[in-house]
Short mmCIF file of C-alpha atoms in Angstrom, two decimals:
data_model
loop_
_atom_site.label_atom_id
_atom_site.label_comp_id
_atom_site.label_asym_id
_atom_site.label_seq_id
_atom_site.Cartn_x
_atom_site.Cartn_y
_atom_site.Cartn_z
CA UNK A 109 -24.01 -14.78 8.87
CA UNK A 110 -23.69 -13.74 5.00
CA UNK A 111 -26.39 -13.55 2.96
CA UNK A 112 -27.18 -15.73 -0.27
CA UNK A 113 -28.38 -13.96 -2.84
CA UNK A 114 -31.94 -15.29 -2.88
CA UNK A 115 -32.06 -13.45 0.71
CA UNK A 116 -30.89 -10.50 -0.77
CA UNK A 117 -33.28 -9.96 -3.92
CA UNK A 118 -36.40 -10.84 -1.34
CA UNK A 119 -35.74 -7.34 -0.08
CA UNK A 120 -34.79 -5.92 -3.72
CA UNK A 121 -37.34 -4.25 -5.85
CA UNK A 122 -38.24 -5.79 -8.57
CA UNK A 123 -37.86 -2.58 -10.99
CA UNK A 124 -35.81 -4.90 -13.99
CA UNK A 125 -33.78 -2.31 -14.90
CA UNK A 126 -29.93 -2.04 -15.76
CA UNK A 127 -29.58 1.32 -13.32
CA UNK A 128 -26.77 -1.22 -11.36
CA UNK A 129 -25.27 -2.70 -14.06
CA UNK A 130 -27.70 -5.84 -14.27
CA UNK A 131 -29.87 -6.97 -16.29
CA UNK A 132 -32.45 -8.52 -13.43
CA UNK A 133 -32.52 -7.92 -9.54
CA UNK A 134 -31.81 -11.40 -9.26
CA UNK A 135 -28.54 -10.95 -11.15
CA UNK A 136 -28.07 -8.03 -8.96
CA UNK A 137 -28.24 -9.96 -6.19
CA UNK A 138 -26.23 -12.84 -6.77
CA UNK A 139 -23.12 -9.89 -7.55
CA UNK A 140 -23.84 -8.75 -4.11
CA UNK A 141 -23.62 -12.07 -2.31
CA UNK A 142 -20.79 -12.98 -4.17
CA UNK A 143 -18.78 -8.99 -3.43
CA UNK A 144 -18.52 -8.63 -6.70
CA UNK A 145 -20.32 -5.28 -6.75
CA UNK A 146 -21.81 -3.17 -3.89
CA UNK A 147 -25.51 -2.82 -2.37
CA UNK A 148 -25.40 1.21 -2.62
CA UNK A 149 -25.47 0.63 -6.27
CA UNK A 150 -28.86 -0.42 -6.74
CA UNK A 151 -30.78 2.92 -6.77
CA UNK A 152 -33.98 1.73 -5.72
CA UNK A 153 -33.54 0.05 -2.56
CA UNK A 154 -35.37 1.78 0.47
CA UNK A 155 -33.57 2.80 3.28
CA UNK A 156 -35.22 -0.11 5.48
CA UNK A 157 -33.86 -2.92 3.04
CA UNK A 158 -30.20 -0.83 2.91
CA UNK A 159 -29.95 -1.42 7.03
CA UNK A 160 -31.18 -4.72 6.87
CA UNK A 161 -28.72 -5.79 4.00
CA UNK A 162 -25.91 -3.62 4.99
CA UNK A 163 -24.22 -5.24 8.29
CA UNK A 164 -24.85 -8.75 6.19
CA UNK A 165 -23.42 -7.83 3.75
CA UNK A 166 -20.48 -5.61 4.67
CA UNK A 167 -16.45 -7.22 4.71
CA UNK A 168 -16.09 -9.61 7.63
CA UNK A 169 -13.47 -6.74 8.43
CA UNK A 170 -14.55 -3.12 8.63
CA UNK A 171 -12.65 -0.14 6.23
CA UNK A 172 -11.52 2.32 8.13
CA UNK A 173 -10.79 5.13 6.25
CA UNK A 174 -8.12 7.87 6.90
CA UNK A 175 -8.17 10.35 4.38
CA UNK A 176 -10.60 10.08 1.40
CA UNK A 177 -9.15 12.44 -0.87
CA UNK A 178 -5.02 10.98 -0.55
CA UNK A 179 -6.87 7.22 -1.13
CA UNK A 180 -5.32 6.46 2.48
CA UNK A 181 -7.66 3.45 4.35
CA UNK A 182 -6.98 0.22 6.32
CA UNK A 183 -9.19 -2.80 6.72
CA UNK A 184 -11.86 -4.00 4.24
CA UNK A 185 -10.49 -7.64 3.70
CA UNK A 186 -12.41 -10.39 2.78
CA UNK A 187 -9.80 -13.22 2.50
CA UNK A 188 -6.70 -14.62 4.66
CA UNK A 189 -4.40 -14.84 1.82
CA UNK A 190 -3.56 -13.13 -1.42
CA UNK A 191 -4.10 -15.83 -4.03
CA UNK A 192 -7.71 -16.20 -2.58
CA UNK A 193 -8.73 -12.95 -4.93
CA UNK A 194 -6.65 -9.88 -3.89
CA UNK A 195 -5.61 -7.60 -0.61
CA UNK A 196 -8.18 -4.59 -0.35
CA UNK A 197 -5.89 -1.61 1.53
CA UNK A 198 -2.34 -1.92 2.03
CA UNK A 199 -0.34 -1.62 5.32
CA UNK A 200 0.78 1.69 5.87
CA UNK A 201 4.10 2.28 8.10
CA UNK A 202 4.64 4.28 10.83
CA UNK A 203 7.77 5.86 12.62
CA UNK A 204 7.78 7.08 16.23
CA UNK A 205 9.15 10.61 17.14
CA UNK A 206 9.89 12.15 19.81
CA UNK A 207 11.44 15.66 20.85
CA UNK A 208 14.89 15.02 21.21
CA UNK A 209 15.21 12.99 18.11
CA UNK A 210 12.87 14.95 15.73
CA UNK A 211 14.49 17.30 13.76
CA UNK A 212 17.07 13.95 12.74
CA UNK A 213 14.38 11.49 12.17
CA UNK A 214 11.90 13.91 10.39
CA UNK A 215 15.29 14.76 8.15
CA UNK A 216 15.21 10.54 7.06
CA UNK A 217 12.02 10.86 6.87
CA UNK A 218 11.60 13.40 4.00
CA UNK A 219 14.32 11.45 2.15
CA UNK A 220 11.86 8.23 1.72
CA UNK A 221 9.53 9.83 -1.03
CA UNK A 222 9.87 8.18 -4.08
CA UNK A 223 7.27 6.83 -6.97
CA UNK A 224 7.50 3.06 -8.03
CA UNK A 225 4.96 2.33 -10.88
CA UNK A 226 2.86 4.96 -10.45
CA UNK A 227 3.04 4.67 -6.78
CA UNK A 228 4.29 6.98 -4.34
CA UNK A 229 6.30 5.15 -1.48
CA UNK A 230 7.02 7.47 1.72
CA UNK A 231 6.26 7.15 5.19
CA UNK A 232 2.43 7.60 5.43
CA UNK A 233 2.26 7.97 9.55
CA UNK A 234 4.27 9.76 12.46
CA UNK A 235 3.68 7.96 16.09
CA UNK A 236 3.98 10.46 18.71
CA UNK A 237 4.15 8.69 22.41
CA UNK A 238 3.31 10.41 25.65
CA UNK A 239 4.51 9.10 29.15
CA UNK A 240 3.59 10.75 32.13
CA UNK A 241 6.77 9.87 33.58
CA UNK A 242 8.57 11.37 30.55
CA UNK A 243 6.98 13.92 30.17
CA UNK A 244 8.81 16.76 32.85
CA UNK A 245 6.11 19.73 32.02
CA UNK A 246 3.27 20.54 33.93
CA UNK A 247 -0.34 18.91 31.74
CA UNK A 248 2.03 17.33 29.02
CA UNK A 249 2.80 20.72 27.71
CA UNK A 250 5.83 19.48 26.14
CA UNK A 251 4.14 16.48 24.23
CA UNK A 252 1.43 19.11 23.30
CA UNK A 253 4.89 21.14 21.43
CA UNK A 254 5.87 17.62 19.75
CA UNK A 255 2.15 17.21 18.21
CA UNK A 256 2.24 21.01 16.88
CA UNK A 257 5.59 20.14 15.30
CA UNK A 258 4.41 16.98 13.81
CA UNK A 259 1.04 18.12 12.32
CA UNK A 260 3.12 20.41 9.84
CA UNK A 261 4.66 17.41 7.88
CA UNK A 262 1.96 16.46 5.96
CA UNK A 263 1.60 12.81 7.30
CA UNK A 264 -1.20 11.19 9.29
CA UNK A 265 -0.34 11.10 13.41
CA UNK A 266 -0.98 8.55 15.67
CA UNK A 267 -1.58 9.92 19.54
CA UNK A 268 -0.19 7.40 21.44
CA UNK A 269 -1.39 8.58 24.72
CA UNK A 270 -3.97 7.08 27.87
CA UNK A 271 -4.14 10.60 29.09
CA UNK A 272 -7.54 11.78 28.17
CA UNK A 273 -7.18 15.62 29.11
CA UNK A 274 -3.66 15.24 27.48
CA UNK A 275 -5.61 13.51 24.33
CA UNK A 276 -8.30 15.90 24.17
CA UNK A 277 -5.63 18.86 23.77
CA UNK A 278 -3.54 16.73 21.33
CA UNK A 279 -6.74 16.34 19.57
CA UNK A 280 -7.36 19.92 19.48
CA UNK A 281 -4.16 20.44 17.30
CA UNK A 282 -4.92 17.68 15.26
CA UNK A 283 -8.31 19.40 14.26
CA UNK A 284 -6.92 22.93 14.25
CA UNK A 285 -3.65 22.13 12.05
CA UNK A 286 -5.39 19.04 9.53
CA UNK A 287 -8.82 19.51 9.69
CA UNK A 288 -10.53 16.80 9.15
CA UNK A 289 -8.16 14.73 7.16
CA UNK A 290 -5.91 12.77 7.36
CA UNK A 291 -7.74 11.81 10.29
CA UNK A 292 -5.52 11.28 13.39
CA UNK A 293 -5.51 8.14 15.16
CA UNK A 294 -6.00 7.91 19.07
CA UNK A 295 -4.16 5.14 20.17
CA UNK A 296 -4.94 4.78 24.18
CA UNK A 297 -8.21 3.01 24.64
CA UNK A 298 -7.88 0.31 27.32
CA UNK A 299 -10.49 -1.56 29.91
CA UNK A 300 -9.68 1.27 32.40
CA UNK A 301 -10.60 4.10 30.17
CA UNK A 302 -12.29 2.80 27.14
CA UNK A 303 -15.37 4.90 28.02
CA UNK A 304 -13.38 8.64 27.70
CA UNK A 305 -11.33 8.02 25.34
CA UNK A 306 -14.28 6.65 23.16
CA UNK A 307 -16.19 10.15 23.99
CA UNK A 308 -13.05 12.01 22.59
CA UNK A 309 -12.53 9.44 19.57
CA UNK A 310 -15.78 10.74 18.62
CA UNK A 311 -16.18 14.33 18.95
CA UNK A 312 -12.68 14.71 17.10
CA UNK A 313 -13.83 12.00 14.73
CA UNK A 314 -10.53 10.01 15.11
CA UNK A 315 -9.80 6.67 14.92
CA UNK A 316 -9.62 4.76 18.60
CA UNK A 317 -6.63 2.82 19.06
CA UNK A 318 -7.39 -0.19 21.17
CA UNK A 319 -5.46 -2.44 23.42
CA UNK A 320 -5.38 -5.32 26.07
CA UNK A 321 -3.24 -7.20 28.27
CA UNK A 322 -4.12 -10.09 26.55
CA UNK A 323 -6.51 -10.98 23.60
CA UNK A 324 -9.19 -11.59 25.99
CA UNK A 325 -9.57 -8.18 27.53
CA UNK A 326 -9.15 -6.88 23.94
CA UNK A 327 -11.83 -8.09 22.93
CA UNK A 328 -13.55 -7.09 25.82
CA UNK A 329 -13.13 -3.78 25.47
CA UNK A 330 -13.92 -3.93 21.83
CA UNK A 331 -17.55 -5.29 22.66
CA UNK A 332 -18.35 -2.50 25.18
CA UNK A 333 -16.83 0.06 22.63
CA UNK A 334 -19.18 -1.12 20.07
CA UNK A 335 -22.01 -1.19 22.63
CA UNK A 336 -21.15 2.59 23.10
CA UNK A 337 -21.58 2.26 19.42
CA UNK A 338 -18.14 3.35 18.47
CA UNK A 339 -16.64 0.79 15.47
CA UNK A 340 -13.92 3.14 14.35
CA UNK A 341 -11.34 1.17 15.67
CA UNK A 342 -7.89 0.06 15.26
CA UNK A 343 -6.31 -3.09 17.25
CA UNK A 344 -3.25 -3.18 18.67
CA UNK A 345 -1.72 -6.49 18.86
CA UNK A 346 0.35 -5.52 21.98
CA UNK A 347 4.49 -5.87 22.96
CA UNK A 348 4.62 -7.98 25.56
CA UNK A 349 6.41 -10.45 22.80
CA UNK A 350 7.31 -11.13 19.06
CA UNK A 351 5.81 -14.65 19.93
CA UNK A 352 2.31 -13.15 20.89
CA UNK A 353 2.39 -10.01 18.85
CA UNK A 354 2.22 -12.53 16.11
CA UNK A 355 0.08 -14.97 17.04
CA UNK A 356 -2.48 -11.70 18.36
CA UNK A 357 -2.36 -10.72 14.96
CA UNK A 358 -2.79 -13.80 13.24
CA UNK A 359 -5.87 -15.10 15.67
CA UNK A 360 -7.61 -11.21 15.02
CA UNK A 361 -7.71 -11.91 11.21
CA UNK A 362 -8.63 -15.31 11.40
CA UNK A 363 -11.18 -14.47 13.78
CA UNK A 364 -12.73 -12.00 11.26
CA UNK A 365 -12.42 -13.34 7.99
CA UNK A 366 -12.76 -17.42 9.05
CA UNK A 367 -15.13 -17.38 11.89
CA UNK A 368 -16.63 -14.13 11.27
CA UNK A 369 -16.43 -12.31 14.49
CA UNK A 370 -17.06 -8.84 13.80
CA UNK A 371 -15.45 -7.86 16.97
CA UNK A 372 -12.22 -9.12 16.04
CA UNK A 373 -12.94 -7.18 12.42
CA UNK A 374 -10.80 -4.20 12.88
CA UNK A 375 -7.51 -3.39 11.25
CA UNK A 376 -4.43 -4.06 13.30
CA UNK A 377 -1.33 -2.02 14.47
CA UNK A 378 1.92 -3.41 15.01
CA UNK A 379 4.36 -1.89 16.87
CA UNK A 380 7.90 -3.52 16.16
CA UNK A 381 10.07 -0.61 17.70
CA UNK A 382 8.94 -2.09 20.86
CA UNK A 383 9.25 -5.28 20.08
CA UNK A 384 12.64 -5.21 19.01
CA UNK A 385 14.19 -1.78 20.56
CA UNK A 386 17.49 -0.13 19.43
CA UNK A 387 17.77 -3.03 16.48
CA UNK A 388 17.10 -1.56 13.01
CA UNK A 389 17.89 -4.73 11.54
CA UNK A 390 15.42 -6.93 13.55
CA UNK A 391 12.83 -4.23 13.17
CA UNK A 392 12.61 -4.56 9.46
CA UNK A 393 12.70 -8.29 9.83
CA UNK A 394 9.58 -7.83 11.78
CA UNK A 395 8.11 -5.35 9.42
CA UNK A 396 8.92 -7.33 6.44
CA UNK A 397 6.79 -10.40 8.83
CA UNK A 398 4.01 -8.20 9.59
CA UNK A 399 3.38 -6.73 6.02
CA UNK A 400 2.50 -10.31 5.63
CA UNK A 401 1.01 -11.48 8.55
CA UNK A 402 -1.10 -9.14 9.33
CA UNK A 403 -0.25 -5.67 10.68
CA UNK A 404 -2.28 -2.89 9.06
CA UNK A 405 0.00 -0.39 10.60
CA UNK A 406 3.16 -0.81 11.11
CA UNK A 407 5.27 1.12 13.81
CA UNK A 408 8.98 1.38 13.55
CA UNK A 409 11.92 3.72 15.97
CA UNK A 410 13.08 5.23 12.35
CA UNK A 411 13.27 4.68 8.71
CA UNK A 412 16.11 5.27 6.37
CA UNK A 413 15.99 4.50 2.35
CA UNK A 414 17.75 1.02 2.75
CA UNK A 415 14.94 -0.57 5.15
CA UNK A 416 12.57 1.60 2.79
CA UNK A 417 13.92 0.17 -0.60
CA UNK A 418 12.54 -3.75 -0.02
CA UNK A 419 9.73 -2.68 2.45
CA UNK A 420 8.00 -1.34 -0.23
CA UNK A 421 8.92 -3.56 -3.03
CA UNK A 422 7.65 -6.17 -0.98
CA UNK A 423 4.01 -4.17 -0.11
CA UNK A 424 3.24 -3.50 -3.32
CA UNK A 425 4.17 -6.90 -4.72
CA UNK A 426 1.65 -8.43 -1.89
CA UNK A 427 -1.22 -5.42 -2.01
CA UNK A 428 -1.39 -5.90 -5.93
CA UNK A 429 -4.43 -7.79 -7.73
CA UNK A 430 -2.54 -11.26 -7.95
CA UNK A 431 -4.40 -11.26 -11.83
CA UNK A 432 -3.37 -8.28 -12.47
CA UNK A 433 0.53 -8.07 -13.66
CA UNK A 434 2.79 -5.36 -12.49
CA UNK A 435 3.57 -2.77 -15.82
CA UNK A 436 5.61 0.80 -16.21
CA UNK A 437 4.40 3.06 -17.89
CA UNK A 438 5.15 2.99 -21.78
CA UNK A 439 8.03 5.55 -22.70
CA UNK A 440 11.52 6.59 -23.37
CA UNK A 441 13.29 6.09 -20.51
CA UNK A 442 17.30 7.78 -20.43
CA UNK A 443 19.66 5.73 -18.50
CA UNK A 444 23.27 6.88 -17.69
CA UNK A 445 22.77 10.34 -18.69
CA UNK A 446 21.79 9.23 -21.99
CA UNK A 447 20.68 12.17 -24.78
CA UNK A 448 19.26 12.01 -28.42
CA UNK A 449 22.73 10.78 -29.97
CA UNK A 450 22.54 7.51 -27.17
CA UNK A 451 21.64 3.85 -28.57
CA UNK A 452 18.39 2.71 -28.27
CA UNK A 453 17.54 -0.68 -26.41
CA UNK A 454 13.83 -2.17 -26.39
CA UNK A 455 12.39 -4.32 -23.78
CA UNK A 456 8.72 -5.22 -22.23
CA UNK A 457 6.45 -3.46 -19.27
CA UNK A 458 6.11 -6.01 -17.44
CA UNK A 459 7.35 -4.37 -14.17
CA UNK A 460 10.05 -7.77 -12.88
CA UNK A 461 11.87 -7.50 -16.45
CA UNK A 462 11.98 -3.75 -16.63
CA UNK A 463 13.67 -3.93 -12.91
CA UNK A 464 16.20 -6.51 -13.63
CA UNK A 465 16.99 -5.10 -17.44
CA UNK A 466 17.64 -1.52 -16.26
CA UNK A 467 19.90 -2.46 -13.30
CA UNK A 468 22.23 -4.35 -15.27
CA UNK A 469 22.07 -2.04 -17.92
CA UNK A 470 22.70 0.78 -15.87
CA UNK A 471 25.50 -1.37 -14.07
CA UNK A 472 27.17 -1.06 -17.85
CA UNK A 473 27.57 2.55 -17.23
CA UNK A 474 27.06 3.38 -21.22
CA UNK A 475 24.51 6.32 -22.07
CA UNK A 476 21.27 4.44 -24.05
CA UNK A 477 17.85 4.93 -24.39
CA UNK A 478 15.46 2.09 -23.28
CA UNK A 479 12.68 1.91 -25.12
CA UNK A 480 9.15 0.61 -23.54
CA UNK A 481 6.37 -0.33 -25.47
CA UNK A 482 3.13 -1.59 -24.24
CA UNK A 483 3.30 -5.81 -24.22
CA UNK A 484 0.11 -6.13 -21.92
CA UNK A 485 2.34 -6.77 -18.72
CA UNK A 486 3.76 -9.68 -20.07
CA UNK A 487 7.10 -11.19 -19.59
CA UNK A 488 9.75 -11.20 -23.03
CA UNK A 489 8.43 -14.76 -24.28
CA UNK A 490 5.01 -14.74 -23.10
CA UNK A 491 4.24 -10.99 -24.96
CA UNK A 492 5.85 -12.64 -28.03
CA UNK A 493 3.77 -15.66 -28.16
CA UNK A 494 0.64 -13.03 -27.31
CA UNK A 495 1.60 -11.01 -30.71
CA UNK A 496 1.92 -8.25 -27.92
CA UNK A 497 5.57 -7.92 -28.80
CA UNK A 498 5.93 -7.65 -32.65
CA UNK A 499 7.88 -5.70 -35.33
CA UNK A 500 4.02 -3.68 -35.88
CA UNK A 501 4.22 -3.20 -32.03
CA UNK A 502 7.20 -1.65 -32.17
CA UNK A 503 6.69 0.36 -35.19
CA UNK A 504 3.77 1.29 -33.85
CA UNK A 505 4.97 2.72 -30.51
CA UNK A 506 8.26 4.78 -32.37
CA UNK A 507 5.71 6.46 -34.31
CA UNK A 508 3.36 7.03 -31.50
CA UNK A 509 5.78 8.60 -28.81
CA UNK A 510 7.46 10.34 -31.73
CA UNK A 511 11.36 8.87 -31.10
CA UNK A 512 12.43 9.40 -34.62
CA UNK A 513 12.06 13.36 -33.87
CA UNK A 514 13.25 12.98 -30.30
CA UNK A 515 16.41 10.28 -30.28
CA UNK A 516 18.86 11.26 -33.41
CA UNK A 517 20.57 7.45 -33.21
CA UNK A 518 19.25 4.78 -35.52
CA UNK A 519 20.52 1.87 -33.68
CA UNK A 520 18.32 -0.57 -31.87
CA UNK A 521 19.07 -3.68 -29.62
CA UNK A 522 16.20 -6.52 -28.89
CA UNK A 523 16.00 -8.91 -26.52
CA UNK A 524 17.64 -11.97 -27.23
CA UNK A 525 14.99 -13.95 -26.65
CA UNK A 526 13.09 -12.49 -29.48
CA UNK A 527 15.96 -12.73 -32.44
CA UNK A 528 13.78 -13.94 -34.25
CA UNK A 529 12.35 -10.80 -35.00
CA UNK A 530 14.85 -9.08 -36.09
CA UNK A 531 14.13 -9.47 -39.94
CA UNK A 532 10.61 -8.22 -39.68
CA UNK A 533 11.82 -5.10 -37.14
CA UNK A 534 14.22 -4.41 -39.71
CA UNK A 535 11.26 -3.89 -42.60
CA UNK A 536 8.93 -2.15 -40.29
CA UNK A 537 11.53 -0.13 -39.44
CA UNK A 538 13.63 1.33 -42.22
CA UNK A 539 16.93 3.29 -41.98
CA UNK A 540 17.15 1.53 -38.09
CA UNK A 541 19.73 -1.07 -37.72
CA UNK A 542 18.52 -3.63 -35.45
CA UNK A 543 21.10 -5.43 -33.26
CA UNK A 544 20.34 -8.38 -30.45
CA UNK A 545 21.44 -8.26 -27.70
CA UNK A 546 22.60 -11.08 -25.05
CA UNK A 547 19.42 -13.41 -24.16
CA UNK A 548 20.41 -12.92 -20.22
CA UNK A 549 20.00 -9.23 -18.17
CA UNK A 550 23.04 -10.23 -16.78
CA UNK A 551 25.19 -10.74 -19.71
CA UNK A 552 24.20 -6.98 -20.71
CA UNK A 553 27.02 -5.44 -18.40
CA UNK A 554 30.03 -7.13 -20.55
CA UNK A 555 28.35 -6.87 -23.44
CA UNK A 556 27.40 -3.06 -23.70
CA UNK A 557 31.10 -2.58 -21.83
CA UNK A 558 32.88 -3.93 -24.97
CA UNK A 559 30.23 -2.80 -27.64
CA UNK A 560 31.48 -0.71 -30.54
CA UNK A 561 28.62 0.80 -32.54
#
């Protein structure tokens, strides 16, 4: 049950100082109870009133953290949907390999590293499965070769295995190759051998991967792992279905976050490869669902760049703070292998314009310069109307990035939504002629086709 923040400053010292940001332990307290800040922050509290506060006040679903120094966790939410107040840790995707296929996949692999906005987008996690009945060595010798190949790619691995001898020695590489981060998951705990594979979760500090036959014996399973007092866990919704991989997923974060049942508060894995075997297209459907809806992992058979390309696009747009806008970086930015003699065209940095600008303009095929300047995120109109577009704006960022001494061409195209600008550019700006240009991304391809400057 949470805490008000009356509970909370009962236990607080009463020290009335501004060591946590506050200027009273009462306001203090009411930022605790309300998650705007956290409890560790207050220097003063004992470490009687920290344990007593800090399962109260925790997220209704638990972090689980991967790798501290790559920023790479799961869990931590606080609300079922976005608009609420933000998404803590996004999903992170996953593709299964195995030895016959793994020199090919780990090739299309490698070819999904990319930045978007100061983001790098690439596949974060490598499944490895072991089947007994697979598996023709002697002790799962060969899946033992597949996890030494694996830990050399520089990607978290998930140990799909039951086997706990064959996990332990799995493990082993894991902690020999990595070290202690990225920490590998285990994914194999079930009501037949929840107990071992907890044992082994825990002296290799990994994450246990936990599953059921139904949601039932889930959570089951969870509540005698956390009586064993293991709660580094990971859920996994199951296979059996899309229909109840879904709703398993859905009922586990609802569970958490709405009815606050800490043993359902544990990220989630999803496993669509199984659910939709041999069907790349379905599979990133189901991704694509489950980046939603509410798969913290997310399993696939591969990954090439075109299920990459809106996979991504569509995480970040959803684990962004929703009052927070989406910006590039300010800077010159060649397009069609533009140089110093290339026109010069201006837009915003809000991240939906710059996307939609530079594909068209690129579609033109003609060598320019875009120009970004720093409009506070805004769209075209709205950074006008702000004053966050402006001839001094501009003028401001040519001198700043030095463009004059880089870019050789005088010639400068606005958006046409701004024209009327284009007197005041042309006085902050002398010896530049200022030209606007269509008032529609789209029109940009015919226009810069049939410009003559």
């Amino acid at each position: 049950m949470a805490l008000k923040g009356l509970d909370i400053f009962k236990l607080t010292p009463k020290t009335n100082c501004k060591d946590c940001g506050s200027a009273t332990c009462m306001a203090f307290s009411m930022k605790v109870a309300q998650g705007a800040v956290e409890l560790s922050k207050c220097p003063h509290l004992s470490e009687e009133a920290l344990a007593a506060l800090g399962d109260a006040t925790a997220p209704p679903m638990a972090k689980i953290a991967l790798c501290t120094t790559c920023n790479m966790a799961l869990g931590g939410e606080t609300v079922l949907f976005r608009h609420e107040k933000t998404f803590v840790s996004k999903n992170l995707y996953a593709v299964s390999v195995c030895a016959d296929c793994f020199d090919e996949k780990i090739t299309e692999i490698k070819k999904i590293d990319y930045d978007r906005l100061g983001e790098r987008m690439y596949v974060e996690l490598l499944n490895l499965r072991y089947d007994r009945h697979e598996d023709k060595s002697a002790d799962g010798k060969s899946y033992i070769e597949l996890v030494k190949r694996s830990v050399d790619h520089n990607r978290a691995i998930i140990l799909e295995c039951d086997d706990p001898s064959v996990a332990r020695a799995a493990l082993e590489v894991c902690a020999q190759s990595q070290g202690t981060e990225p920490k590998a998951i285990l994914n194999g705990a079930n009501a037949e051998n929840y107990d071992a594979m907890s044992k082994l979760a825990t002296e290799f500090d990994a994450v246990l991967g936990v599953s059921g036959k139904n949601l039932n014996e889930l959570y089951d399973t969870v509540s005698a792992l956390e009586k064993l007092g293991n709660k580094n866990l990971v859920l996994d919704v199951g296979c059996v279905s899309v229909k109840d991989a879904f709703a398993g997923a859905v009922q586990i974060r609802r569970a958490a976050l709405k009815d606050k049942n800490r043993t359902f508060g544990y990220p989630t894995l999803v496993n669509v490869g199984k659910l939709a075997p041999d069907n790349e297209y379905m599979q990133t459907a189901l991704a694509s669902v489950f980046t939603l809806k509410y798969g913290s992992i997310i399993v696939m058979e591969n990954m090439t760049y075109p299920q990459a390309l809106p996979l991504y696009g569509l995480r970040q747009n959803i684990f962004t703070d929703p009052q927070k806008p989406m910006k590039v970086e300010p800077g010159i930015y060649p397009l069609n292998g533009a140089d110093e003699n290339s026109i010069c065209v201006t837009t915003v940095d809000f991240a939906l314009t710059y996307f939609v600008v530079t594909g068209e303009l690129e579609r033109s095929g003609v060598p320019m310069n875009l120009l970004i300047s720093d409009a506070g995120g805004f769209s075209v109109l709205t950074a006008w109307a702000a004053g966050k577009l402006s001839a001094s704006s501009l003028a401001k960022f040519i001198k700043e990035h030095d463009v004059e001494s880089k870019i050789k061409n005088r010639t400068l195209f606005i958006p046409g939504k701004v024209a009327v600008l284009k007197g005041e550019i042309e006085e902050a700006l002398p010896g530049w002629t200022i030209i606007v240009a269509p008032g529609e991304a789209i029109e940009s391809v015919k226009f810069f086709k049939e410009l003559k400057v």
